[in-house]
CSV table of C-alpha atoms (C1' of nucleotides) in Angstrom, one decimal:
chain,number,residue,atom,x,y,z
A,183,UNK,CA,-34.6,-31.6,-10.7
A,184,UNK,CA,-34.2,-28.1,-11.5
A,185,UNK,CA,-35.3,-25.3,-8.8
A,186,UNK,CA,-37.4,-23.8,-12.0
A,187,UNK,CA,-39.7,-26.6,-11.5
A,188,UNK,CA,-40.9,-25.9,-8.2
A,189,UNK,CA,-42.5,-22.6,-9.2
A,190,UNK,CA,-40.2,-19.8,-8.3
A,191,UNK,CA,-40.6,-16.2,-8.4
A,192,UNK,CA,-37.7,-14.0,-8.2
A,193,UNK,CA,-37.1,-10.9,-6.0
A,194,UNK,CA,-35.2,-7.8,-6.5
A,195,UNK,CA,-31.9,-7.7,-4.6
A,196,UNK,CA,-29.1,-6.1,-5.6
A,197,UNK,CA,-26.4,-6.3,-3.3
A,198,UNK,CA,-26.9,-9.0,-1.2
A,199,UNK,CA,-25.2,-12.6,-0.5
A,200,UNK,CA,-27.7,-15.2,-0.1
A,201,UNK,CA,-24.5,-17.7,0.9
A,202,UNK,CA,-23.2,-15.8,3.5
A,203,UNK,CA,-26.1,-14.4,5.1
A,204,UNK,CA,-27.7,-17.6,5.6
A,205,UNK,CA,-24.6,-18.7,6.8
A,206,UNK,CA,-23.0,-16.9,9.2
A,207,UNK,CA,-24.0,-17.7,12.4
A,208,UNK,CA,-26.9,-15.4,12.9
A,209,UNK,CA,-30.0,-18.0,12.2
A,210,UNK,CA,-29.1,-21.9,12.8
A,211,UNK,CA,-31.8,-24.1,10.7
A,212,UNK,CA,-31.2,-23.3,7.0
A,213,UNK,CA,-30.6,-26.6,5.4
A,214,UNK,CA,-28.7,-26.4,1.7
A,215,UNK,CA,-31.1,-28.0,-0.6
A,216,UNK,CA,-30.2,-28.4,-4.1
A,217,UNK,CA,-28.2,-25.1,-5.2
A,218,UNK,CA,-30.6,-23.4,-2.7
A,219,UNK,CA,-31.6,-23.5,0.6
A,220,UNK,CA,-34.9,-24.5,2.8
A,221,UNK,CA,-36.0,-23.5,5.9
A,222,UNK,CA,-38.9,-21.6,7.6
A,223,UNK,CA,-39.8,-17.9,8.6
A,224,UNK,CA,-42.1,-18.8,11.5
A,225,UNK,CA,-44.7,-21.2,10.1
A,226,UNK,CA,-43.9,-20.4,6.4
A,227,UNK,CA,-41.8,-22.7,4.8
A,228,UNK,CA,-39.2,-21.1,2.5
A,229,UNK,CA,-36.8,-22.3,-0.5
A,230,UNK,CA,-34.5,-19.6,-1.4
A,231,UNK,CA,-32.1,-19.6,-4.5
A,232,UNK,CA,-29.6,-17.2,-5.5
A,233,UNK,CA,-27.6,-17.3,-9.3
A,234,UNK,CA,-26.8,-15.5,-11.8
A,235,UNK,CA,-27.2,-12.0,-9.3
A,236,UNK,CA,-30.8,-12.5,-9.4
A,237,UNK,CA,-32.4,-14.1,-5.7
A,238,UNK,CA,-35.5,-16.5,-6.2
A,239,UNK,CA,-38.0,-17.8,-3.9
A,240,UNK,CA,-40.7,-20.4,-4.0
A,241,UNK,CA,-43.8,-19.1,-5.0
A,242,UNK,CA,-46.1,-17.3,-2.7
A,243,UNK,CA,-43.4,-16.3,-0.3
A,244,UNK,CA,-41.7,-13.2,-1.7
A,245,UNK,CA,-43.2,-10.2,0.7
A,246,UNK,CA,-41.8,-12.7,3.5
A,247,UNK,CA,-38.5,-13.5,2.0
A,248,UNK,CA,-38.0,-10.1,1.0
A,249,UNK,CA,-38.8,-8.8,4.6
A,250,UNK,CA,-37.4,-11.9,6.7
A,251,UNK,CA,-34.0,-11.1,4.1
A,252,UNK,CA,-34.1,-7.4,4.7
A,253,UNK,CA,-33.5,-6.4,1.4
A,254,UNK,CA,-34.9,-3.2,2.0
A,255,UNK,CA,-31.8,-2.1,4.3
A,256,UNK,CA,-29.5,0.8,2.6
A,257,UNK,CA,-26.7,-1.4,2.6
A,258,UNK,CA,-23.8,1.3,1.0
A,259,UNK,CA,-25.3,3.5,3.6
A,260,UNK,CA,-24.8,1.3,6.5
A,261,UNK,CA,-21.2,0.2,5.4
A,262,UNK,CA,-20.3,4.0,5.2
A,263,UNK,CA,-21.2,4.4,9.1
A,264,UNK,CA,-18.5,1.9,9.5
A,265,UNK,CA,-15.4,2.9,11.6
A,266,UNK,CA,-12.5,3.7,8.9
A,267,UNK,CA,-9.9,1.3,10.0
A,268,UNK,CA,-7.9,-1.3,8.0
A,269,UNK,CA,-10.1,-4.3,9.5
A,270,UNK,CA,-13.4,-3.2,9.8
A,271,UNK,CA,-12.4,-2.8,5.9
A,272,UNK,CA,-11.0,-6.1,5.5
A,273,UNK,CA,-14.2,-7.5,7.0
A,274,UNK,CA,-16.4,-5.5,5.3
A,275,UNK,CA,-14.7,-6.3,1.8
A,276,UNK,CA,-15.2,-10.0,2.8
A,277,UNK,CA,-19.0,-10.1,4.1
A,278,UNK,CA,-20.1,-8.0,0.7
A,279,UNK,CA,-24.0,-8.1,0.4
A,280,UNK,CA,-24.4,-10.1,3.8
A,281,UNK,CA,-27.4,-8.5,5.6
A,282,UNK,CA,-28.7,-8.9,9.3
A,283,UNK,CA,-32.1,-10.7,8.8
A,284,UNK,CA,-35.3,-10.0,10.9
A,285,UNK,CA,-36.0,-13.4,12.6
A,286,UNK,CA,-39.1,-13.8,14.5
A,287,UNK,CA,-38.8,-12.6,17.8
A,288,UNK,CA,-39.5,-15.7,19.9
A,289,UNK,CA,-37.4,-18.2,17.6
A,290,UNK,CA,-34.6,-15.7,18.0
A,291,UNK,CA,-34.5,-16.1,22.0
A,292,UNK,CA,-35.0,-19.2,22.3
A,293,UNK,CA,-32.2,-20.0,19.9
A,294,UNK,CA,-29.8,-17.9,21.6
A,295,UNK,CA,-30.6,-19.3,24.7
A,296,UNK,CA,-30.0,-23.0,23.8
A,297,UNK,CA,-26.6,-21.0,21.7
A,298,UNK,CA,-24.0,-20.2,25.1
A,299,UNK,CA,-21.1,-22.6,24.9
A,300,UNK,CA,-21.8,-23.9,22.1
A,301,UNK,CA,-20.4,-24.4,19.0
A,302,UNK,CA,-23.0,-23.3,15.8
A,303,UNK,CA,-23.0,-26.7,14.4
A,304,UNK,CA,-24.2,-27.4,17.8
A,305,UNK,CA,-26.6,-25.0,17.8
A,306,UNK,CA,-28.1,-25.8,14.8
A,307,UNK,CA,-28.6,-29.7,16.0
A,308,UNK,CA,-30.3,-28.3,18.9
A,309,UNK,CA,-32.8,-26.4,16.8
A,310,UNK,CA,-33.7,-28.8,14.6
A,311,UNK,CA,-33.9,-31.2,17.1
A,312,UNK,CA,-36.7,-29.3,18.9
A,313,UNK,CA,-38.7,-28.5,16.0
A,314,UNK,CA,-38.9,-31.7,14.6
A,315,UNK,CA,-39.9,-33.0,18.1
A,316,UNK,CA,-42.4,-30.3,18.8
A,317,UNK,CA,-43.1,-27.8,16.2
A,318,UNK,CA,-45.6,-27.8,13.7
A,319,UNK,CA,-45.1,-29.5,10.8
A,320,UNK,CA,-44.4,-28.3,7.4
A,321,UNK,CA,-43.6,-28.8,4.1
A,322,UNK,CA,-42.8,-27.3,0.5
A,323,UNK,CA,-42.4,-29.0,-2.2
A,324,UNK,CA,-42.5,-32.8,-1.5
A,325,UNK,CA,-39.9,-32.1,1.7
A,326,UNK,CA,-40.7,-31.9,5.4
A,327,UNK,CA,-39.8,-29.3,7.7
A,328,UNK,CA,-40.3,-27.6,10.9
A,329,UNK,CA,-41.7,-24.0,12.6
A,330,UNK,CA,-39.7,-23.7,15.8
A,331,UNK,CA,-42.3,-25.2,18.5
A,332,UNK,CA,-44.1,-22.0,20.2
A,333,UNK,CA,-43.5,-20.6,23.3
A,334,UNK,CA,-46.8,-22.6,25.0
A,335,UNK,CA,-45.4,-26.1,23.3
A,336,UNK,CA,-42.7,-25.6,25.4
A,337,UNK,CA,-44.0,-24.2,28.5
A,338,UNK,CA,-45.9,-27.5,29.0
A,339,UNK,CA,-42.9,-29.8,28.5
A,340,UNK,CA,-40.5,-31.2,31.5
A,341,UNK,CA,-37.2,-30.5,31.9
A,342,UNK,CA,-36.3,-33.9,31.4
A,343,UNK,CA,-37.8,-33.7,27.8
A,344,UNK,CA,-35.8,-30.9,26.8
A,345,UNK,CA,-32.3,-32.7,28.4
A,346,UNK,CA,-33.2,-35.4,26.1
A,347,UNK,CA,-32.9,-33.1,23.3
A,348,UNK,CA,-29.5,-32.7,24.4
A,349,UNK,CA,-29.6,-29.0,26.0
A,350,UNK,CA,-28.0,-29.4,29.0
A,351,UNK,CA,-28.0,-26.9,31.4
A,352,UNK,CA,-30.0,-24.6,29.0
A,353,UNK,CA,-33.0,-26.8,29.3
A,354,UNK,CA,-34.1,-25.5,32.5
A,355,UNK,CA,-33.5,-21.5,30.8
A,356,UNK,CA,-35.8,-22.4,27.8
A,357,UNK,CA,-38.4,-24.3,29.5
A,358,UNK,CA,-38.0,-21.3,32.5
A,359,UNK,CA,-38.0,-18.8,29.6
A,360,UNK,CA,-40.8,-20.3,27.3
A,361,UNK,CA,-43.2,-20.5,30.5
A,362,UNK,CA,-42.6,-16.8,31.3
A,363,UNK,CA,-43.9,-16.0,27.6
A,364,UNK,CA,-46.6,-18.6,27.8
A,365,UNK,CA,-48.0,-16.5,31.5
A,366,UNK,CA,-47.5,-13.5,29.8
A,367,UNK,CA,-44.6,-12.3,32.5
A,368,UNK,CA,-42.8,-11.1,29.7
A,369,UNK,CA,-44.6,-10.0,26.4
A,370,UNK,CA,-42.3,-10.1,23.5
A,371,UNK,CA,-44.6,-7.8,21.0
A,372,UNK,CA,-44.1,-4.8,24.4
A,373,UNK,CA,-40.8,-5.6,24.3
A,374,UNK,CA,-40.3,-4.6,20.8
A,375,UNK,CA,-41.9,-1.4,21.7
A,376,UNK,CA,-39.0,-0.5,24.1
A,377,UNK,CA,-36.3,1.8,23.4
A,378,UNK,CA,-33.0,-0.8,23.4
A,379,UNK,CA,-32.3,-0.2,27.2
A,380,UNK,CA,-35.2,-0.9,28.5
A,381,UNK,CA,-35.9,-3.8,25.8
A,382,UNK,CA,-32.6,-5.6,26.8
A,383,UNK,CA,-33.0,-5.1,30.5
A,384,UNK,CA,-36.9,-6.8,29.4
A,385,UNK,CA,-35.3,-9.8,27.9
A,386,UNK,CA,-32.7,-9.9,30.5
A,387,UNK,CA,-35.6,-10.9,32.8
A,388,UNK,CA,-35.4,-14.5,31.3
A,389,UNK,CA,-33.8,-17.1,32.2
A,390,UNK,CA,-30.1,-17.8,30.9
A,391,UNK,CA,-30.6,-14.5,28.8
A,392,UNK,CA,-27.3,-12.3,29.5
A,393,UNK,CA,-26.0,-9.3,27.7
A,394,UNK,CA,-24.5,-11.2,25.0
A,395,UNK,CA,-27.9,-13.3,24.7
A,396,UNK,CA,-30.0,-10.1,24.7
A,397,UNK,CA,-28.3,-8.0,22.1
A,398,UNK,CA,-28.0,-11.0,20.1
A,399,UNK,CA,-32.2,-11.5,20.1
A,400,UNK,CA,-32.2,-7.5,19.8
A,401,UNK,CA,-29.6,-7.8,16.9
A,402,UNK,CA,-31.7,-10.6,15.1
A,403,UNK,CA,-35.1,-10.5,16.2
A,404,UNK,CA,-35.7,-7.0,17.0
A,405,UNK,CA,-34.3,-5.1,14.3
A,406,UNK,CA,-31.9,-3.1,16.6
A,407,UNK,CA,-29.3,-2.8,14.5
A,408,UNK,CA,-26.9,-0.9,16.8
A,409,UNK,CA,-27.0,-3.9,19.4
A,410,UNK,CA,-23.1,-5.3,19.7
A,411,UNK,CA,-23.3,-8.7,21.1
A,412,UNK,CA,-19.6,-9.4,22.7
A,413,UNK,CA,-19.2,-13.1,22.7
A,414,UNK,CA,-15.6,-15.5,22.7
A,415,UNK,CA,-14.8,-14.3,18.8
A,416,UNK,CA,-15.5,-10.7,18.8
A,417,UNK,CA,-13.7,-10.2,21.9
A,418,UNK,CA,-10.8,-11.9,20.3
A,419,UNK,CA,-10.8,-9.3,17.7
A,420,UNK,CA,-11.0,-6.6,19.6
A,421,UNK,CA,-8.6,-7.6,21.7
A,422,UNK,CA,-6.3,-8.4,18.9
A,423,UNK,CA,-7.4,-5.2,16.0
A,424,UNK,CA,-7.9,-2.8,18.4
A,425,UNK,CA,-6.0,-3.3,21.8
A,426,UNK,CA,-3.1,-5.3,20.6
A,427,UNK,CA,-1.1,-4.6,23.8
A,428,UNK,CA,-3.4,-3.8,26.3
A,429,UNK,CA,-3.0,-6.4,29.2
A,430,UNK,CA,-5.9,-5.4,31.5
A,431,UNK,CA,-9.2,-4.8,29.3
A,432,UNK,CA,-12.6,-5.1,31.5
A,433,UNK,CA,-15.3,-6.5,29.8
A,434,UNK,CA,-17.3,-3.1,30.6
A,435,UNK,CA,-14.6,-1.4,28.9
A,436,UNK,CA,-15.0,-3.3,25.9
A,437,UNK,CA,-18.8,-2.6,26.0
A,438,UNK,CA,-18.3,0.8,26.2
A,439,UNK,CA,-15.8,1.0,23.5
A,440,UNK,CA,-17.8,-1.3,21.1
A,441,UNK,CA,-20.7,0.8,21.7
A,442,UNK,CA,-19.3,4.1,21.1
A,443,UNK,CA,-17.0,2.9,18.3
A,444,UNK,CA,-18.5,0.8,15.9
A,445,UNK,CA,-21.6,3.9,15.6
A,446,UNK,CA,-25.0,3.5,14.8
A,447,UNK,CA,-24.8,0.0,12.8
A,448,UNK,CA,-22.6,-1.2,15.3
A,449,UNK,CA,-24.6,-4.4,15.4
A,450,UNK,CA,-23.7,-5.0,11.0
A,451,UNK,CA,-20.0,-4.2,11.8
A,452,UNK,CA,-19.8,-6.6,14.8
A,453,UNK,CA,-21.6,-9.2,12.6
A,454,UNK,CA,-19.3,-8.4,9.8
A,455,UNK,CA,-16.0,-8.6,12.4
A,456,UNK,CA,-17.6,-11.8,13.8
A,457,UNK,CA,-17.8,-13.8,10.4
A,458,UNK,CA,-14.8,-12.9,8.9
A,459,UNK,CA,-12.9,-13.9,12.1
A,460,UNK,CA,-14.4,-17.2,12.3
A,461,UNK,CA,-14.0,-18.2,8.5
A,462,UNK,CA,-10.3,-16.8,8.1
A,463,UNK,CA,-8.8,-16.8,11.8
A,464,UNK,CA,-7.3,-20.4,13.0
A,465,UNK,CA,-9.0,-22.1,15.9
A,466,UNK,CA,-7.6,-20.4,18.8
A,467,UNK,CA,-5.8,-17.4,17.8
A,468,UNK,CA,-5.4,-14.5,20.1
A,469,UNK,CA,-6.3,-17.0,23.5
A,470,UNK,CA,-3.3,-16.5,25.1
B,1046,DC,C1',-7.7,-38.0,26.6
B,1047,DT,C1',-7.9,-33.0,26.8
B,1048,DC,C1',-9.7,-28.8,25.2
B,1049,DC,C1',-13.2,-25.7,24.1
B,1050,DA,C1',-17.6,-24.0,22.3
B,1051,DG,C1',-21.7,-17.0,19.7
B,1052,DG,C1',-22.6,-17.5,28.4
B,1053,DT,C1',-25.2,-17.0,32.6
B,1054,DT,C1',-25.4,-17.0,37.4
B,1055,DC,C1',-23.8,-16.9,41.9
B,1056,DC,C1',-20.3,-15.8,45.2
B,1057,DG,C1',-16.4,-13.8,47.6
B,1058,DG,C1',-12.9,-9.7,47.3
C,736,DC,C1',-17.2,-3.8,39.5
C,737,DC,C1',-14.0,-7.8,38.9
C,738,DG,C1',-12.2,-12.6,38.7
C,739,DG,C1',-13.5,-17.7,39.5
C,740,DA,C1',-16.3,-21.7,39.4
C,741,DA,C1',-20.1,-24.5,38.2
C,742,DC,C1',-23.0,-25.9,34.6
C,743,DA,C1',-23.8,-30.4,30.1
C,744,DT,C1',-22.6,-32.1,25.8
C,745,DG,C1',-20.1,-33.4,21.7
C,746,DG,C1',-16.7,-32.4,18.1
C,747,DA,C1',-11.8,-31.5,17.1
DNA sequence: CTCCAGGTTCCGG
DNA sequence: CCGGAACATGGA
């Protein structure tokens, strides 16, 4: 079957990678379908295509793909910010047209929260797992799929029924987490009214949300672009690119240096640093 | 079998 | 503020 079959409209987006922004670690539930890819924004199912330059969606969901895609962000723009050093160059050479997309802000925590120490593959099981358990059922084009179950699905579950969807640990954080929400102890729609401080110290509140948890759901599902998360890769690379000899480095020192360094799209260069590391680097390198 | 994964939290210096 | 340890699970 040919992806012209299924009704597809295309969008206008130069300079982006489809490929790599689906895939680099940033959102966990895109499944390759054809020569595309299928997945949802919230409760909208999506199949997204890209060839010959041109990006195409199925029909009816191009103001969301375009949005959710954010192919309205001034990407030359935001690479100029970017520090001028050899590897921030290398990285950004190697991520061309990848673009931080704006996921929904609920999804995005939640994710995250189910994300620490684990691997993305593992991440992505997780995901899907609780969607298709208890999310809302969707579908485009003959083939099922699921919305990420809401914050009040959640809330009313055990802890015992997320364990069985193999979280671990991070069940009791997502169930603590999703009942907060459900209360109203934390309202994510004030939260995105917050400047970034006081919007990470907001999510912080949750359980099993950190730092690196927080700037990752600021990052991704609040459109603060300048939020660096610091997890095991990027600290690798800094360590490595930027303080190759340096034997004591505080993780607040890193913080501060990431946050002064990397400027105002700190949060692009850090997701441009983290991808390239992972696809190039070997398993390991720079641990001890 | 051992090691480690997009961490957070708690606890003693 | 800093370093350690516990916390679950599965793939390499």
């Amino acid at each position: 079957m040919t992806s012209m079959a299924a009704n597809m409209t295309a969008l206008t987006a130069p300079d982006f990678d489809l490929e790599s922004t689906l895939g680099c670690g940033q959102v966990f539930h895109w499944v390759r379908e054809g020569a595309g890819w299928l997945g949802a924004v919230g409760d909208a199912a999506l199949f997204l295509e890209q060839r010959d330059g041109q990006v195409f969606v199925s029909a009816g969901g191009e103001k969301i793909a375009a949005r959710y895609l954010a192919l309205d962000h001034p990407l030359a723009e935001i690479c100029a910010t970017f520090p001028d050093d050899p590897a921030m160059a290398e990285a950004a050479r190697f991520c061309r047209g990848m673009r931080i997309v704006r996921q929904p802000a609920w999804e995005c925590v939640a994710t995250f929260i189910t994300s620490s120490m684990k691997q993305v593959a593992h991440i992505a099981q997780i995901s899907h797992t609780l969607r298709r358990r208890f999310g809302a059922r969707l579908e485009w084009n003959g083939r099922e799929l699921f919305a990420y179950p809401t914050p009040k699905a959640l809330a009313q579950l055990s802890e015992a029924d997320l364990r069985a969807c193999a979280l671990g640990f991070r069940a009791k954080n997502l169930l603590g987490a999703a009942r907060m929400i459900a209360e109203g102890a934390v309202d994510l729609a004030k939260v995105a009214q917050l400047d970034d401080a006081a919007a990470r110290a907001a999510l912080c509140r949750l359980p099993g949300v950190g730092e690196k948890v927080a700037n990752c759901a600021l990052l991704f599902g609040f459109e603060r672009v300048r939020a660096f998360p610091i997890d095991v890769w990027i600290e690798r690379v800094l360590r490595e690119l930027y303080f190759k000899r340096k034997r004591k480095l505080t993780t607040q020192r890193l913080r501060e240096f990431s946050a002064e360094y990397f400027g105002p799209y700190g949060g692009y260069a850090q997701q441009y640093l983290f991808h390239h590391a992972r696809k190039t680097w070997p398993r390991g390198r720079g641990k001890g």
